[in-house]
XYZ file of C-alpha atoms in Angstrom:
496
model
C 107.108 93.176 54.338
C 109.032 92.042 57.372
C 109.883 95.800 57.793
C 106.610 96.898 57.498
C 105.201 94.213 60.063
C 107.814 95.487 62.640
C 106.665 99.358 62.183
C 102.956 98.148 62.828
C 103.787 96.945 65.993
C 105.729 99.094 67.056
C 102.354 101.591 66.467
C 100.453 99.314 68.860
C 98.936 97.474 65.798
C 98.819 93.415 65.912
C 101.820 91.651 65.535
C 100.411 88.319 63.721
C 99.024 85.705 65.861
C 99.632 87.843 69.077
C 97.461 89.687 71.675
C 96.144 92.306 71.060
C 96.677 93.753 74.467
C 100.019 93.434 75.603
C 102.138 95.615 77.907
C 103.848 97.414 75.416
C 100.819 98.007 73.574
C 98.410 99.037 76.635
C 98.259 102.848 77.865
C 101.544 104.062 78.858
C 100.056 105.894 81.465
C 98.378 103.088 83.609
C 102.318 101.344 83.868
C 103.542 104.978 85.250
C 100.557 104.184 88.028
C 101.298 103.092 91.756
C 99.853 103.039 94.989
C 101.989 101.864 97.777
C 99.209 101.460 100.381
C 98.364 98.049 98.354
C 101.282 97.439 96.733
C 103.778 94.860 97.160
C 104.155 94.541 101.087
C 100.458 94.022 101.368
C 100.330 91.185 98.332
C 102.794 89.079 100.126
C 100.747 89.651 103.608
C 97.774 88.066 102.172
C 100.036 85.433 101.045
C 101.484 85.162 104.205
C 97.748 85.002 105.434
C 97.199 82.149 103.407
C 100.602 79.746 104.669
C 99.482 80.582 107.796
C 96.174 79.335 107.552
C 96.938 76.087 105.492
C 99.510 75.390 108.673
C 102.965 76.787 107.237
C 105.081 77.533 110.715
C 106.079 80.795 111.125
C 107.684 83.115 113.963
C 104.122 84.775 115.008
C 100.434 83.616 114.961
C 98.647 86.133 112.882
C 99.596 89.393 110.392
C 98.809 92.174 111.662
C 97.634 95.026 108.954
C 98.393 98.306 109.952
C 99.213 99.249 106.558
C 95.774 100.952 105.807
C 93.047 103.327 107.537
C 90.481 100.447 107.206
C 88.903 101.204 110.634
C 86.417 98.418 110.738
C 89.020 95.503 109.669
C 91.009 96.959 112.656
C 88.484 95.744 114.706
C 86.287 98.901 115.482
C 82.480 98.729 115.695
C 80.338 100.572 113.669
C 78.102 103.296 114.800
C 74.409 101.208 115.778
C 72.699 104.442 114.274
C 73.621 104.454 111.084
C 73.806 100.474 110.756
C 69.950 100.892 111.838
C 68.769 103.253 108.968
C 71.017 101.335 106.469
C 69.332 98.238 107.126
C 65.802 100.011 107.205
C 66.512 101.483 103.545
C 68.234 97.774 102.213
C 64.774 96.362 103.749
C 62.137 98.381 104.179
C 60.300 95.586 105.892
C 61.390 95.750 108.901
C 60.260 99.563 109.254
C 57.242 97.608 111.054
C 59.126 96.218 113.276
C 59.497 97.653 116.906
C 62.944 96.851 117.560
C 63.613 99.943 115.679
C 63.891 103.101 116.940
C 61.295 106.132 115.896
C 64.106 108.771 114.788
C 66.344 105.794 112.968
C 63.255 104.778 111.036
C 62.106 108.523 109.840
C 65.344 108.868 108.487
C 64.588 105.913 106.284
C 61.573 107.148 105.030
C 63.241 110.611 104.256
C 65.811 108.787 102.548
C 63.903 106.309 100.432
C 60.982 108.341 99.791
C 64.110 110.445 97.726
C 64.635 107.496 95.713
C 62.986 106.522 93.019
C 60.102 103.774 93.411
C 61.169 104.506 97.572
C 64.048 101.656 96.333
C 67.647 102.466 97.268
C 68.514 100.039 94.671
C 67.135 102.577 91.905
C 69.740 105.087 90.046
C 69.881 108.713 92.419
C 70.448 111.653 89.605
C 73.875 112.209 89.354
C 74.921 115.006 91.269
C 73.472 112.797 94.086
C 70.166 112.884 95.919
C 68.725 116.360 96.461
C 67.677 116.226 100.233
C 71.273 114.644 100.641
C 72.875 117.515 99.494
C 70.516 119.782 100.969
C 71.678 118.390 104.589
C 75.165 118.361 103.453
C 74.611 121.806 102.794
C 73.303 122.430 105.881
C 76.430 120.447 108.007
C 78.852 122.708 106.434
C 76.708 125.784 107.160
C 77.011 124.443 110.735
C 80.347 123.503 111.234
C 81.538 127.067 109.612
C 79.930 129.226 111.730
C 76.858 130.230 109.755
C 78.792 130.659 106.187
C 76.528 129.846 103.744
C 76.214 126.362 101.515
C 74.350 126.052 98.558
C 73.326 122.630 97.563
C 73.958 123.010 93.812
C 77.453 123.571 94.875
C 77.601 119.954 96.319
C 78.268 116.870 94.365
C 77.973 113.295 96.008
C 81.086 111.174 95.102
C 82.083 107.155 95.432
C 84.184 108.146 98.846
C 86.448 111.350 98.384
C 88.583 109.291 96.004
C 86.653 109.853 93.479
C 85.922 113.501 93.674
C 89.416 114.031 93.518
C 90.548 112.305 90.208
C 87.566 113.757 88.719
C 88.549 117.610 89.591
C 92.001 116.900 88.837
C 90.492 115.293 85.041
C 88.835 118.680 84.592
C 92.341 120.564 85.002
C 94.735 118.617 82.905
C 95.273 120.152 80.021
C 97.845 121.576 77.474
C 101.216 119.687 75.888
C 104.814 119.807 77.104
C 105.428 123.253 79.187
C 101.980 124.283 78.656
C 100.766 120.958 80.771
C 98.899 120.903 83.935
C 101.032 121.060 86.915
C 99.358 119.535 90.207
C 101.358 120.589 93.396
C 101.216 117.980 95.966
C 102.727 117.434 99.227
C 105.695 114.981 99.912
C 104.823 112.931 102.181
C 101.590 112.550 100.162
C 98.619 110.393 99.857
C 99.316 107.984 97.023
C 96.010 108.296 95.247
C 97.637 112.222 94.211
C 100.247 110.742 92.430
C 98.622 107.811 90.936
C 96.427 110.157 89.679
C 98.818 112.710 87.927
C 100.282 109.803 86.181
C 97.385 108.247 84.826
C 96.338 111.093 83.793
C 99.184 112.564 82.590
C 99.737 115.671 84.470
C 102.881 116.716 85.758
C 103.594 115.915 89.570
C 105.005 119.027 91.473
C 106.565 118.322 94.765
C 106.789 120.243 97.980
C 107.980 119.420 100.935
C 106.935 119.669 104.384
C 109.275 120.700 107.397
C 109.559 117.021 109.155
C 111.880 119.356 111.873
C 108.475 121.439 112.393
C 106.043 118.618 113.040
C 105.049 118.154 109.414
C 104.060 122.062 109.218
C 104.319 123.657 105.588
C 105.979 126.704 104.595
C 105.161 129.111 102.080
C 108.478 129.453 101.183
C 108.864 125.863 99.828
C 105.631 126.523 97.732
C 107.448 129.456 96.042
C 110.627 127.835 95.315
C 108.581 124.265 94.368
C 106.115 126.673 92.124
C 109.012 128.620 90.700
C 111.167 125.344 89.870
C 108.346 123.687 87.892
C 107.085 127.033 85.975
C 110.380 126.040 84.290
C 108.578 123.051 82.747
C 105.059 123.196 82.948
C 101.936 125.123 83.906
C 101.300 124.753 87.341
C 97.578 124.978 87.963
C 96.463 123.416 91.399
C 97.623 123.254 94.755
C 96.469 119.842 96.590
C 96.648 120.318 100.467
C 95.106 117.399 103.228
C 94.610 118.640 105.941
C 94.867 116.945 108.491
C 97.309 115.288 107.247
C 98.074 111.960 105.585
C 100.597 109.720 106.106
C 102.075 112.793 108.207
C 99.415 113.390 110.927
C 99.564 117.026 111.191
C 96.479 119.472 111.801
C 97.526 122.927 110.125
C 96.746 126.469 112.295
C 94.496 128.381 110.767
C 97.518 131.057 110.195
C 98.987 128.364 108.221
C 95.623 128.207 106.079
C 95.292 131.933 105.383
C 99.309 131.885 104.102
C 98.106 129.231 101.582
C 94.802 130.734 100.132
C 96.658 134.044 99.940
C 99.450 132.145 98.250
C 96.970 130.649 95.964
C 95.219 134.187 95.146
C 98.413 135.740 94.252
C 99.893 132.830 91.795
C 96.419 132.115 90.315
C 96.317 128.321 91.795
C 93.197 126.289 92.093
C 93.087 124.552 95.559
C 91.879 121.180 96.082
C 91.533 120.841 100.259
C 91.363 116.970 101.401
C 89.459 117.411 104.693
C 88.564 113.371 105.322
C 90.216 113.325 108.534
C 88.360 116.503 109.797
C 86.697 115.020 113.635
C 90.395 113.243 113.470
C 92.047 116.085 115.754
C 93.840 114.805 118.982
C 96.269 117.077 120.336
C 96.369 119.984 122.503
C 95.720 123.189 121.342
C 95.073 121.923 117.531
C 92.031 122.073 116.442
C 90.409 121.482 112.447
C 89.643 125.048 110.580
C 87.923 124.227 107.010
C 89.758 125.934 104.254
C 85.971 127.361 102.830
C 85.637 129.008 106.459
C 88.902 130.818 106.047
C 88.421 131.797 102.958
C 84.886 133.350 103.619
C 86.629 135.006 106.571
C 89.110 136.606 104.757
C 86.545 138.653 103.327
C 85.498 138.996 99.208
C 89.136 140.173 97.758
C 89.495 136.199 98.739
C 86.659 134.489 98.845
C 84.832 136.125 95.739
C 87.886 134.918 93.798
C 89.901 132.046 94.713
C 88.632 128.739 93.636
C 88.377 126.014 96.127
C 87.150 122.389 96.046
C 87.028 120.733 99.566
C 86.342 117.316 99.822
C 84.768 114.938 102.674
C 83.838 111.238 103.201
C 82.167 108.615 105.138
C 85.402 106.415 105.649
C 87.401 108.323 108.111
C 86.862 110.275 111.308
C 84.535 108.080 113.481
C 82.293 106.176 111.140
C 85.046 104.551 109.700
C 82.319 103.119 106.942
C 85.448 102.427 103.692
C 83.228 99.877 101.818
C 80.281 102.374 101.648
C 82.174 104.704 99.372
C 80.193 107.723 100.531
C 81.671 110.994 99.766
C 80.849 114.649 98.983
C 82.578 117.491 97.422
C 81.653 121.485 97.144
C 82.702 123.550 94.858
C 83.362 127.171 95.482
C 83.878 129.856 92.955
C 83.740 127.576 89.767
C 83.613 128.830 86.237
C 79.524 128.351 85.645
C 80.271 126.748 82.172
C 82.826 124.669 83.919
C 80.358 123.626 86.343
C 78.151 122.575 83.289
C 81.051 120.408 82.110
C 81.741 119.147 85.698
C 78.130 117.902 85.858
C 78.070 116.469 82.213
C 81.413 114.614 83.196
C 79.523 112.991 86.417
C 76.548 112.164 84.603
C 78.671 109.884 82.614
C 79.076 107.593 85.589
C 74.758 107.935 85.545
C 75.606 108.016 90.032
C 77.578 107.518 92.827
C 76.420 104.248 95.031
C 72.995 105.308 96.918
C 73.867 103.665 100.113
C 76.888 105.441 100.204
C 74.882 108.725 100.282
C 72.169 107.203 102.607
C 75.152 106.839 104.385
C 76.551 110.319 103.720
C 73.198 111.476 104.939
C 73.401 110.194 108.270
C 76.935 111.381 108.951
C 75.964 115.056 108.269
C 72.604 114.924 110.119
C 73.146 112.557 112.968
C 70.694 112.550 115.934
C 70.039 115.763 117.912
C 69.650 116.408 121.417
C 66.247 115.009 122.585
C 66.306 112.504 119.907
C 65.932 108.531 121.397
C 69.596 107.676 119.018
C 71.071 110.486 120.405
C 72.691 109.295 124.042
C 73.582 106.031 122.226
C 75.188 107.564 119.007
C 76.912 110.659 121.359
C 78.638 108.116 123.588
C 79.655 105.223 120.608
C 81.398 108.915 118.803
C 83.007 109.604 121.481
C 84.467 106.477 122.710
C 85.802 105.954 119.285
C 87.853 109.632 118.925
C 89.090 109.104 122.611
C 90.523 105.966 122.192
C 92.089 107.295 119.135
C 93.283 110.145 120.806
C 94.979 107.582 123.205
C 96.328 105.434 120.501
C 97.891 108.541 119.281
C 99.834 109.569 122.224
C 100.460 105.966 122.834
C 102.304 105.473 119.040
C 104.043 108.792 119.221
C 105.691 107.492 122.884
C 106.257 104.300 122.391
C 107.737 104.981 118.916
C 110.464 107.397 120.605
C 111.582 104.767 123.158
C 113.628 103.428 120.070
C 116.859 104.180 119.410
C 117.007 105.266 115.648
C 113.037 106.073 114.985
C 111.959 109.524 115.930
C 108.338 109.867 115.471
C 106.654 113.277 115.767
C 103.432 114.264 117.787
C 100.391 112.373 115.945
C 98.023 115.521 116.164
C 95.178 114.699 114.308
C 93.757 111.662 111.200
C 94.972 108.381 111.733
C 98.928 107.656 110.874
C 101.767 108.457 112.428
C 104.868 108.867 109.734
C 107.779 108.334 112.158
C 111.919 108.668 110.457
C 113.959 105.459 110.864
C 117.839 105.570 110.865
C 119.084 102.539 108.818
C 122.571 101.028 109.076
C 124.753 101.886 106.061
C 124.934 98.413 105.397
C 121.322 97.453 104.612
C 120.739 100.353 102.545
C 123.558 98.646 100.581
C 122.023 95.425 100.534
C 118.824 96.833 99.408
C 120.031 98.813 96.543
C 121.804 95.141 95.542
C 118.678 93.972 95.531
C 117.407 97.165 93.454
C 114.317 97.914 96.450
C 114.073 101.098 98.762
C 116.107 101.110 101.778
C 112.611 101.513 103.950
C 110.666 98.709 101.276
C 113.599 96.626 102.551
C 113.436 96.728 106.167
C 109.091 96.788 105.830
C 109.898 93.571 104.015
C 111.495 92.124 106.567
C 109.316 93.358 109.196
C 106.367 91.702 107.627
C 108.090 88.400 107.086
C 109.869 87.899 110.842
C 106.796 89.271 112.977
C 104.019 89.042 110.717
C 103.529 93.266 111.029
C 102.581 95.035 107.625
C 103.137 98.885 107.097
C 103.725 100.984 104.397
C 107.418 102.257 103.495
C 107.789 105.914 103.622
C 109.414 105.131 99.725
C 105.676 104.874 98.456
C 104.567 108.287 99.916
C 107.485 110.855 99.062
C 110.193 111.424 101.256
C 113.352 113.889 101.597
C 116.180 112.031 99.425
C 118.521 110.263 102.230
C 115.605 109.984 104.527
C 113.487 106.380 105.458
C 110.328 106.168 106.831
C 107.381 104.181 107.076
C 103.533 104.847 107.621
C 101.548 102.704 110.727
C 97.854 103.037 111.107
C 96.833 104.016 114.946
C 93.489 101.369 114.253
C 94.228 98.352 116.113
C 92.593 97.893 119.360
C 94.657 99.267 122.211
C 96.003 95.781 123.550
C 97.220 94.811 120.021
C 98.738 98.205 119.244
C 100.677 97.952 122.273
C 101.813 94.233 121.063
C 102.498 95.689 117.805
C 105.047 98.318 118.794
C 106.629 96.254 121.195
C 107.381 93.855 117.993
C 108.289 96.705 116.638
C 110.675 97.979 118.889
C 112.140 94.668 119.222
C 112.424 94.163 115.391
C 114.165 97.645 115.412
C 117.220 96.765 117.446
C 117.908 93.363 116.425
C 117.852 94.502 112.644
C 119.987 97.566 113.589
C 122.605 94.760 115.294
C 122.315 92.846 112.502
C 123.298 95.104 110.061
C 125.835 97.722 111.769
């Protein structure tokens, strides 16, 4: 009996008078899960946060979070335009009232005569509201230089987040070497990862040329596709562009190598395009992976399957707790497509003021409009400071002895390489963390600074890195990597 009771646990049935939920009886997959950008350095922040405010004395007044692109918590304002029509659909009331402007309140009514019983507190269908994706259609027809967009190729997603875990659900498939490989950048976003793990795909790394400023070379996607074929089926190549943690904005060369890459080995692409109005520096500038492809003319683009996705949290808007998102789909299997809409109907629909909101990004005011001057100059004060930060970061950053930060050329990160004594990287592994989770650690705790170690995104073995958000107003940016800098010399005395 005894023997029998210790086999039916060890199945995931109850042991007597325990839970039935433990963690060795929960889904493997979920423990496999993590995502650095909240992860440990950001728990102890907030409880730093709290000491602080219940009057604990510590070497600095405040924490300062640059560990995430939250653009609004940084401190930057949001767009009056779109704040406007948001509160005109959440209360239709004050359509009456005058304070309002004539362009901000049509856009209401278009939106919330879309929803059912004009509420936008009533389910959308679950694709996502037709005149939505009608005008998203119509943004990317824009932006691409007159390449067409059909509007049953867009689906409305909870931010671009969600889009992504749901493609990558649709192409996980098959047992040992027959399973899904997903290729993925290192550095990479940690939502890729978390998401091959939880749903049990295999991660497939390659890696881009830090030496090059981030850049990627098709070489390195041969020899990482050719080293996992070994193992599993690799099926889709993920590519952000621009990037994140890493900053980069690929050329448009760099974007034909990769969809010809893709046509030869048969690869579905997935292209992350969230940071898209996020371009800064000289001579870059943001090419959309469906315009390159349509470009390339039909031995490419009648064949090579592409899902690109956008959102309302980046760029300029900024807008995180709206989840707004979109993604199109270009090329797809039509009885996939079927499936892909069955899967999303599951979820009945993606938040409607998150595709109000998605709305307003793709058809803001036009020329002539009385939001227009307002909404023009708000857009572009935002990207120019940005652009500033940028330069700022990258400059300040190399002033350091031992961190060598490359050009931040577009999104919102810069990824710089930190040398660490041998000596703390010794202490670290002691203490079983990351060389880089060490030194963040520390960071946080002498000057109140959070960032993200370069551990938690994917990094050449024997390099350290961390990830630092470009968000905070200019003053306390400037603050910050002055802390920084200082924090950097007195822990490389310390420890050498």
């Amino acid at each position: 009996i005894e023997h029998l009771h210790q086999k039916m646990s060890e199945n995931g049935a109850l042991p007597r008078g325990g839970k039935v939920l433990t963690v060795d009886t929960m889904n493997a997959n979920v423990k496999k899960v993590d995502y650095a950008v909240r992860g440990p350095i950001v728990q102890r922040a907030v409880q730093i946060e709290k000491e602080l405010k219940e009057g604990v004395k510590k070497p600095f007044e405040e924490v300062i979070k640059a560990n995430i692109g939250d653009a609004h918590a940084m401190g930057q304002r949001p767009i009056t335009f779109f704040r406007q029509v948001m509160a005109l659909c959440t209360y239709p009331q004050l359509l009456d009232d005058n304070k309002f402007p004539e362009d901000a309140k049509n856009r209401a009514r278009r939106i919330l005569q879309s929803c059912g019983g004009n509420s936008i507190g009533a389910y959308t269908t679950s694709q996502g509201i037709e005149c939505v994706r009608h005008d998203v259609a119509n943004y990317i027809q824009r932006r691409d230089g007159g390449i067409p967009s059909d509007p049953d190729n867009i689906y409305l997603t909870t931010g671009a987040s969600d889009g992504i875990v749901t493609i990558l659900k649709l192409l996980t498939a098959g047992e040992g070497r027959t399973r899904t490989g997903v290729m993925i950048s290192i550095p990479q976003y940690p939502l890729y990862s978390a998401s091959i793990a939880e749903l049990g795909a295999v991660q497939v790394n390659y890696y881009l040329n830090e030496e090059k400023c981030w850049s990627l070379d098709i070489s390195e996607l041969q020899r990482s596709l050719q080293a996992a074929r070994e193992h599993c089926n690799p099926r889709v190549l993920c590519i952000i562009n621009p990037g994140n943690p890493t900053g980069q904005v690929q050329s448009r060369q760099c974007i034909e190598d990769v969809i010809q890459f893709a046509a030869k080995e048969n690869l579905f692409l997935m292209a992350d395009e969230v940071y898209q109005d996020n371009v800064y520096a000289e001579g870059c500038e943001f090419h959309s992976f469906k315009k390159v492809l349509f470009e390339m003319g039909p031995e490419y683009s009648s064949k090579v399957e592409l899902v690109s996705f956008h959102s309302t949290s980046k760029c300029y808007m900024g807008e995180c707790g709206f989840r707004g998102g979109y993604m199109e789909v270009i090329n797809m299997d039509p009885e996939v497509k079927a499936q892909l809409t069955k899967l999303v109907s599951v979820r009945l629909c993606p938040p409607a003021p998150g595709q109000a909101l998605m709305d307003l990004v793709v058809n803001s005011p036009k020329p002539g409009e009385p939001s227009y001057q307002t909404f023009m100059m708000e857009r572009t004060a935002i990207l120019s400071a940005l652009a500033e930060k940028a330069k700022l970061t990258e400059e300040i950053l190399n002033t350091v002895p031992g961190i060598r930060c490359n050009p931040v050329q577009g999104a919102m990160y810069s990824f710089p390489c930190i040398t660490l004594p041998e000596r703390a990287i010794n202490e670290a592994k002691a203490k079983g963390q990351a060389p880089d989770m060490f030194y963040c650690m520390k960071l946080l705790e002498e000057t109140g600074i959070c960032l993200v170690p370069g551990s938690g995104f994917g990094q050449r073995e024997g390099t350290y890195h961390f990830r630092m958000t470009i968000l905070p107003p200019t003053d306390k940016l400037k603050i910050l990597l002055n802390k920084l800098k200082e924090f950097h010399q007195k822990f490389t005395q310390q420890y050498s």
